[in-house]
Coordinates of C-alpha atoms in Angstrom, one line a residue:
M27 CA 33.2 62.1 11.9
Y28 CA 30.1 63.1 13.9
A29 CA 31.6 61.2 16.9
I30 CA 34.9 63.0 16.5
I31 CA 33.2 66.4 16.4
R32 CA 31.0 65.6 19.4
L33 CA 34.1 64.5 21.4
L34 CA 35.9 67.7 20.4
K35 CA 32.9 69.7 21.7
L36 CA 32.9 67.8 24.9
R37 CA 36.7 68.6 25.2
K38 CA 35.8 72.3 25.1
T39 CA 33.4 72.1 28.1
K40 CA 35.0 72.1 31.5
T41 CA 32.8 69.4 33.0
Y42 CA 31.5 66.2 31.4
K43 CA 30.9 62.6 32.4
I44 CA 32.5 59.5 31.1
N45 CA 31.2 56.1 32.4
M46 CA 34.2 54.0 33.2
P47 CA 34.6 50.8 35.3
A48 CA 35.0 51.6 39.0
K49 CA 38.4 50.0 39.3
T50 CA 39.9 52.2 36.7
S51 CA 41.9 55.0 38.2
T52 CA 41.1 58.6 37.5
T53 CA 44.7 59.2 36.2
K54 CA 44.4 56.4 33.7
I55 CA 41.1 57.7 32.5
Y56 CA 42.6 61.2 31.9
L57 CA 45.6 59.7 30.2
R58 CA 43.4 57.6 27.8
V59 CA 41.1 60.5 27.0
A60 CA 44.2 62.8 26.4
S61 CA 45.7 60.2 24.1
L62 CA 42.5 59.8 22.2
L63 CA 42.2 63.6 21.8
V64 CA 45.8 63.9 20.5
V65 CA 45.1 61.2 17.9
I66 CA 41.8 62.9 16.9
V67 CA 43.4 66.4 16.6
A68 CA 46.3 65.0 14.6
F69 CA 43.9 63.2 12.3
V70 CA 41.8 66.3 11.8
G71 CA 44.9 68.4 11.3
M72 CA 46.2 66.0 8.7
T73 CA 42.9 65.9 6.9
A74 CA 42.7 69.6 6.7
Y75 CA 46.3 70.0 5.6
V76 CA 46.5 67.5 2.8
P77 CA 44.6 69.5 0.2
M78 CA 46.6 72.6 0.9
A79 CA 49.8 70.7 0.8
R80 CA 48.8 69.1 -2.5
A81 CA 48.0 72.5 -4.0
D82 CA 51.0 74.2 -2.5
R83 CA 53.5 71.7 -3.9
F84 CA 52.9 73.0 -7.4
Q85 CA 53.0 76.7 -6.4
D86 CA 56.1 76.3 -4.2
Q87 CA 58.0 74.9 -7.2
I88 CA 56.5 77.6 -9.5
N89 CA 57.5 80.3 -7.0
A90 CA 61.0 78.9 -6.7
L91 CA 61.4 78.7 -10.5
N92 CA 60.0 82.2 -11.0
A93 CA 62.4 83.5 -8.4
E94 CA 65.3 81.7 -10.1
N95 CA 64.2 83.1 -13.4
A96 CA 64.0 86.6 -11.9
R97 CA 67.5 86.3 -10.6
K98 CA 68.7 85.0 -14.0
Q99 CA 66.8 87.8 -15.7
Q100 CA 68.6 90.3 -13.5
S101 CA 72.0 88.7 -14.3
R102 CA 71.1 88.7 -18.0
S103 CA 70.2 92.4 -17.8
Q104 CA 73.5 93.2 -16.1
L105 CA 75.3 91.2 -18.8
G106 CA 73.4 93.1 -21.4
S107 CA 74.5 96.4 -19.9
E108 CA 78.0 95.2 -19.7
A109 CA 77.8 94.0 -23.3
T110 CA 76.6 97.4 -24.4
N111 CA 79.5 99.1 -22.6
I112 CA 82.0 96.7 -24.0
S113 CA 80.6 97.1 -27.5
Q114 CA 80.8 100.9 -27.1
E115 CA 84.4 100.6 -25.9
V116 CA 85.3 98.3 -28.9
A117 CA 83.7 100.9 -31.2
R118 CA 85.6 103.7 -29.5
L119 CA 88.9 101.9 -29.8
Q120 CA 88.2 101.0 -33.4
G121 CA 87.5 104.7 -34.1
E122 CA 90.8 105.7 -32.5
I123 CA 92.6 102.9 -34.4
N124 CA 91.1 104.2 -37.7
A125 CA 92.0 107.8 -36.9
L126 CA 95.5 106.8 -36.0
Q127 CA 95.8 104.7 -39.2
A128 CA 94.9 107.8 -41.2
K129 CA 97.7 109.8 -39.5
I130 CA 100.1 106.9 -40.0
N131 CA 99.2 106.8 -43.7
D132 CA 99.8 110.6 -43.9
N133 CA 103.2 110.3 -42.2
Q134 CA 104.2 107.4 -44.5
T135 CA 103.2 109.5 -47.5
Q136 CA 105.2 112.4 -46.0
I137 CA 108.3 110.1 -45.5
A138 CA 108.0 108.8 -49.0
N139 CA 107.9 112.4 -50.3
L140 CA 110.9 113.4 -48.1
N141 CA 112.8 110.4 -49.4
A142 CA 112.1 111.5 -53.0
Q143 CA 113.2 115.0 -52.2
I144 CA 116.4 113.8 -50.4
K145 CA 117.2 111.6 -53.5
A146 CA 116.7 114.6 -55.8
A147 CA 119.0 116.7 -53.6
E148 CA 121.6 114.0 -53.6
E149 CA 121.4 113.8 -57.4
E150 CA 121.7 117.6 -57.6
L151 CA 124.7 117.6 -55.3
V152 CA 126.4 115.1 -57.6
K153 CA 125.6 117.2 -60.6
Q154 CA 126.9 120.4 -58.9
R155 CA 130.0 118.8 -57.7
K156 CA 130.7 117.6 -61.2
I157 CA 130.2 121.1 -62.5
L158 CA 132.4 122.5 -59.7
G159 CA 135.1 120.0 -60.5
E160 CA 135.1 121.0 -64.2
T161 CA 135.1 124.6 -63.3
I162 CA 138.0 124.2 -60.9
K163 CA 139.8 122.2 -63.5
A164 CA 139.3 125.0 -66.0
M165 CA 140.3 127.6 -63.5
Y166 CA 143.4 125.5 -62.7
V167 CA 144.4 125.4 -66.4
E168 CA 143.8 129.2 -66.6
G169 CA 145.7 129.5 -63.3
D170 CA 149.0 128.7 -65.2
I171 CA 148.5 131.9 -67.0
T172 CA 150.0 134.8 -65.2
T173 CA 148.1 138.0 -64.6
V174 CA 150.4 139.8 -67.1
E175 CA 149.7 137.2 -69.7
M176 CA 145.9 137.4 -69.0
L177 CA 146.1 141.1 -69.3
A178 CA 148.1 140.8 -72.5
T179 CA 145.6 138.5 -74.1
S180 CA 142.7 140.8 -73.2
K181 CA 141.6 143.3 -75.7
D182 CA 141.4 145.9 -73.1
L183 CA 141.3 146.4 -69.4
S184 CA 137.5 146.0 -69.3
E185 CA 137.7 142.5 -70.7
F186 CA 140.4 141.6 -68.2
F187 CA 138.1 142.7 -65.3
D188 CA 135.2 140.8 -66.9
K189 CA 137.1 137.6 -67.0
Q190 CA 138.2 138.1 -63.4
Q191 CA 134.6 138.8 -62.2
Y192 CA 133.3 135.9 -64.2
R193 CA 135.6 133.4 -62.5
E194 CA 134.8 134.8 -59.1
S195 CA 131.0 134.7 -59.9
V196 CA 131.1 131.2 -61.1
N197 CA 133.0 130.0 -58.0
K198 CA 130.6 131.8 -55.7
K199 CA 127.4 130.5 -57.5
I200 CA 128.7 126.9 -57.4
K201 CA 129.6 127.2 -53.8
T202 CA 126.2 128.8 -52.9
T203 CA 124.4 126.0 -54.7
L204 CA 126.4 123.3 -53.0
D205 CA 125.8 124.9 -49.6
K206 CA 122.0 125.2 -50.3
I207 CA 121.7 121.7 -51.4
T208 CA 123.7 120.4 -48.5
K209 CA 121.5 122.3 -46.0
L210 CA 118.4 121.1 -47.8
K211 CA 119.5 117.5 -47.5
A212 CA 120.3 118.0 -43.8
D213 CA 116.9 119.5 -43.2
L214 CA 115.1 116.7 -45.1
N215 CA 117.0 114.1 -43.1
S216 CA 116.1 115.8 -39.8
Q217 CA 112.4 116.1 -40.8
K218 CA 112.4 112.5 -41.9
G219 CA 113.8 111.5 -38.5
I220 CA 111.0 113.3 -36.7
V221 CA 108.3 111.8 -38.9
E222 CA 109.8 108.3 -38.6
K223 CA 109.9 108.7 -34.7
L224 CA 106.2 109.9 -34.8
L225 CA 105.3 107.0 -37.1
A226 CA 107.0 104.4 -34.7
E227 CA 105.0 105.9 -31.8
Q228 CA 101.8 105.8 -33.7
Q229 CA 102.3 102.2 -34.8
A230 CA 103.1 101.2 -31.2
F231 CA 100.0 102.9 -29.9
Q232 CA 97.9 101.4 -32.7
K233 CA 99.2 98.0 -31.6
Q234 CA 98.2 98.7 -28.0
L235 CA 94.7 99.8 -29.1
A236 CA 94.4 96.6 -31.2
G237 CA 95.3 94.6 -28.1
Q238 CA 92.7 96.3 -26.0
R239 CA 90.1 95.9 -28.8
A240 CA 90.9 92.2 -29.0
E241 CA 90.5 91.8 -25.2
N242 CA 87.2 93.6 -25.3
S243 CA 86.0 91.5 -28.2
R244 CA 87.0 88.4 -26.2
L245 CA 85.0 89.7 -23.2
L246 CA 82.0 90.5 -25.4
S247 CA 82.1 86.9 -26.8
L248 CA 82.3 85.5 -23.3
N249 CA 79.4 87.8 -22.2
Q250 CA 77.3 86.6 -25.1
S251 CA 78.0 83.0 -24.2
Q252 CA 76.9 83.7 -20.6
Q253 CA 73.7 85.4 -21.8
N254 CA 73.0 82.4 -24.1
E255 CA 73.5 80.0 -21.2
L256 CA 71.1 82.1 -19.0
N257 CA 68.6 82.2 -21.8
A258 CA 68.7 78.5 -22.1
Q259 CA 68.3 78.0 -18.4
M260 CA 65.4 80.4 -18.2
Q261 CA 63.7 78.7 -21.2
A262 CA 64.1 75.4 -19.4
N263 CA 62.6 76.8 -16.2
S264 CA 59.8 78.4 -18.2
G265 CA 59.0 74.9 -19.7
R266 CA 59.0 73.4 -16.2
I267 CA 56.7 76.3 -15.0
A268 CA 54.3 75.6 -17.8
D269 CA 54.2 71.9 -16.9
L270 CA 53.6 72.7 -13.2
R271 CA 50.8 75.1 -14.1
K272 CA 49.1 72.4 -16.1
Q273 CA 49.3 70.2 -13.1
Q274 CA 48.0 73.0 -10.9
A275 CA 45.1 73.7 -13.3
A276 CA 44.2 70.1 -13.2
E277 CA 44.3 70.1 -9.4
N278 CA 42.1 73.2 -9.2
A279 CA 39.7 71.7 -11.6
R280 CA 39.5 68.5 -9.5
L281 CA 39.1 70.5 -6.3
F282 CA 36.3 72.6 -8.0
S283 CA 34.5 69.5 -9.3
S284 CA 34.7 68.0 -5.8
R285 CA 32.1 70.6 -4.8
G286 CA 29.6 69.1 -7.2
G287 CA 30.0 71.6 -10.0
T288 CA 31.0 71.4 -13.6
I289 CA 32.8 74.3 -15.2
R290 CA 31.0 75.7 -18.3
S291 CA 33.4 77.6 -20.6
V292 CA 31.0 80.0 -22.3
P293 CA 31.5 83.4 -24.0
D294 CA 31.9 86.3 -21.7
T295 CA 28.8 88.5 -22.1
S296 CA 29.2 90.2 -18.7
G297 CA 30.9 93.2 -20.2
Y298 CA 34.1 92.8 -18.2
P299 CA 36.3 95.5 -19.8
W300 CA 39.6 93.6 -19.8
A301 CA 38.3 90.3 -21.2
N302 CA 40.6 90.5 -24.3
Y303 CA 43.6 92.0 -22.6
R304 CA 46.7 90.6 -24.3
A305 CA 44.7 88.0 -26.1
G306 CA 46.8 85.1 -27.1
S307 CA 49.7 86.0 -24.8
W308 CA 48.2 86.2 -21.3
T309 CA 49.8 83.9 -18.7
H310 CA 48.6 82.6 -15.4
A311 CA 51.5 84.3 -13.7
G312 CA 49.6 87.5 -14.0
S313 CA 49.1 90.2 -16.5
C314 CA 50.7 92.5 -13.9
F315 CA 54.1 91.4 -15.2
Y316 CA 53.5 93.5 -18.3
G317 CA 53.3 96.9 -16.6
N318 CA 50.3 99.2 -16.4
D319 CA 47.7 96.5 -16.4
I320 CA 46.1 96.8 -13.0
D321 CA 42.4 97.5 -12.6
P322 CA 41.0 100.4 -10.4
W323 CA 41.0 98.1 -7.4
S324 CA 44.7 97.1 -7.7
M325 CA 43.8 93.7 -9.1
C326 CA 45.6 92.1 -12.1
Y327 CA 43.5 91.9 -15.3
R328 CA 41.7 88.6 -16.0
Q329 CA 42.3 87.2 -12.6
C330 CA 39.4 85.9 -10.5
V331 CA 39.8 88.8 -8.1
S332 CA 39.7 91.4 -10.8
Y333 CA 36.5 90.0 -12.3
A334 CA 34.8 89.7 -8.8
A335 CA 35.8 93.3 -7.9
W336 CA 34.5 94.6 -11.2
K337 CA 31.2 92.6 -10.8
V338 CA 30.6 94.0 -7.3
W339 CA 31.3 97.6 -8.5
K340 CA 28.9 97.0 -11.5
T341 CA 26.1 95.6 -9.4
K342 CA 26.6 97.5 -6.1
G343 CA 28.1 100.7 -7.3
Y344 CA 31.2 100.5 -5.1
M345 CA 34.1 98.2 -4.3
Y346 CA 37.1 98.3 -2.0
S347 CA 40.7 98.4 -3.2
G348 CA 43.7 96.4 -2.4
W349 CA 42.2 93.2 -1.1
G350 CA 44.9 91.1 -2.7
N351 CA 44.7 87.3 -3.2
A352 CA 41.3 85.6 -3.1
N353 CA 42.1 83.8 0.2
N354 CA 42.5 87.2 1.9
W355 CA 39.1 88.5 0.8
D356 CA 37.0 87.2 3.8
N357 CA 39.4 88.8 6.3
A358 CA 39.5 92.1 4.3
A359 CA 35.7 92.1 4.2
R360 CA 35.4 91.6 7.9
A361 CA 37.9 94.5 8.4
Q362 CA 35.5 96.7 6.4
G363 CA 32.6 95.6 8.6
L364 CA 30.9 93.5 5.9
T365 CA 29.0 90.4 6.8
V366 CA 30.9 87.2 6.0
N367 CA 29.1 83.9 6.6
S368 CA 28.2 80.5 5.0
T369 CA 24.8 81.7 3.6
P370 CA 24.8 82.3 -0.1
A371 CA 22.8 85.0 -1.7
A372 CA 22.6 86.6 -5.2
G373 CA 25.1 89.4 -5.5
T374 CA 27.5 88.0 -2.9
V375 CA 31.1 86.9 -3.6
A376 CA 31.8 83.2 -2.8
V377 CA 35.3 82.7 -1.4
S378 CA 37.3 79.4 -1.4
N379 CA 40.4 79.5 0.7
A380 CA 41.8 76.3 -0.7
G381 CA 45.1 76.3 -2.5
T382 CA 47.8 78.9 -2.5
W383 CA 45.8 81.9 -3.7
G384 CA 42.2 80.7 -3.0
H385 CA 39.5 81.5 -5.5
V386 CA 36.6 84.0 -5.6
M387 CA 33.3 83.7 -7.6
F388 CA 30.4 86.0 -8.1
V389 CA 27.0 84.5 -7.0
E390 CA 24.5 85.1 -9.8
S391 CA 21.6 83.3 -8.1
V392 CA 20.6 80.6 -5.6
N393 CA 18.6 77.6 -6.8
G394 CA 15.8 75.9 -4.9
N395 CA 17.9 72.9 -4.1
G396 CA 20.5 75.1 -2.4
T397 CA 23.1 75.0 -5.2
I398 CA 24.4 78.3 -6.5
N399 CA 25.0 79.7 -10.0
I400 CA 28.3 81.5 -10.2
S401 CA 30.4 83.4 -12.8
Q402 CA 34.1 83.7 -12.5
Y403 CA 37.5 84.2 -14.2
N404 CA 40.7 82.2 -14.3
V405 CA 39.5 79.0 -12.5
S406 CA 41.6 77.0 -14.9
L407 CA 44.5 79.4 -14.8
T408 CA 43.9 80.5 -18.4
G409 CA 42.5 84.0 -17.7
T410 CA 39.1 83.1 -19.3
Y411 CA 35.5 83.5 -18.3
S412 CA 33.4 80.5 -17.1
E413 CA 30.2 79.7 -15.3
A414 CA 29.1 76.8 -13.0
T415 CA 26.4 75.5 -10.7
I416 CA 28.0 74.2 -7.5
S417 CA 27.3 73.4 -3.9
P418 CA 27.9 76.2 -1.4
N419 CA 29.5 73.8 1.1
N420 CA 32.8 74.9 2.5
L421 CA 32.5 78.3 0.9
L422 CA 32.3 81.7 2.6
F423 CA 30.1 84.5 1.3
I424 CA 30.8 88.2 1.4
H425 CA 27.6 90.3 1.6
F426 CA 28.1 93.8 0.1

């Protein structure tokens, strides 16, 4: 590796000597050197890329599954809204059907009453016709008696007029009764026709509402099936995400241990204020998914960046906001004019740019052998506190 680095340094200088046989042409020399440099650069590039690719392969899949779940969640939310609307429509239709049924029941009762009244009128007509028939018959028998004979059989003229008025009164009364009953029957039949027409219209409308309700119920059932399918797919994706995170945590632990350190999971006595945030339900994906759970520096609770930001604020009395993922901290620090170098010191923040997000740690102290004692959060993607003693090699340090 030293030879490779030296050769790369020689490549950067404009003039250097290479001892070659005299018969070798200058062009061939340049071609051989160029070929060697291409191979060296490719080798170095591959060597630098492999760890990143290895770490990214997990996160790319996690990001894709999270994006897919987000789309499915949006679809499920839309289906939930549609289900609510359909349920409300079903309830509205059922309310109309119930109200209409009450009117139908009233009209059916009214028709039954009208039928009873019509039947009573018909019976009364039969009775009155019988009475009229008997009266007419009696009057017919009396009609054989001449007026002179009626007058002769009467005690006096007054009795004669009484008999005459009685006959006329009976005829008039019976005729009035017949006319009244006949008109009542006609009115009842007309009213019955109106109610029966209204009843038929109400029953047809009720049938139409029942059809609409049945269709909405079918759509609601289909909607629920789609929601159940989305839920099953999201649950399967969540299981795959959990497996990928386990693999990523193992990869991070391996990368961390490759620096010569061993993670010590110890109780957090630092005073970090969000140590127990959502205890038992915190996920690596970020507490920020739960809403108002961002610290004063726009970092998600229980992430490495949130702890490092809080630790700087606690020890230095200030901290910048909005630095984002750990692998952006060194650039953000330089933009603020802070010193960023490879020299560790107590109170600095160690930055690893490896992996998708990188990782930041707070340097508690520097040991005589050059190793550093650090404190950190979320190195194992569990949102927990830990400490370690590691080599500072391949780390950058931000001096606040």
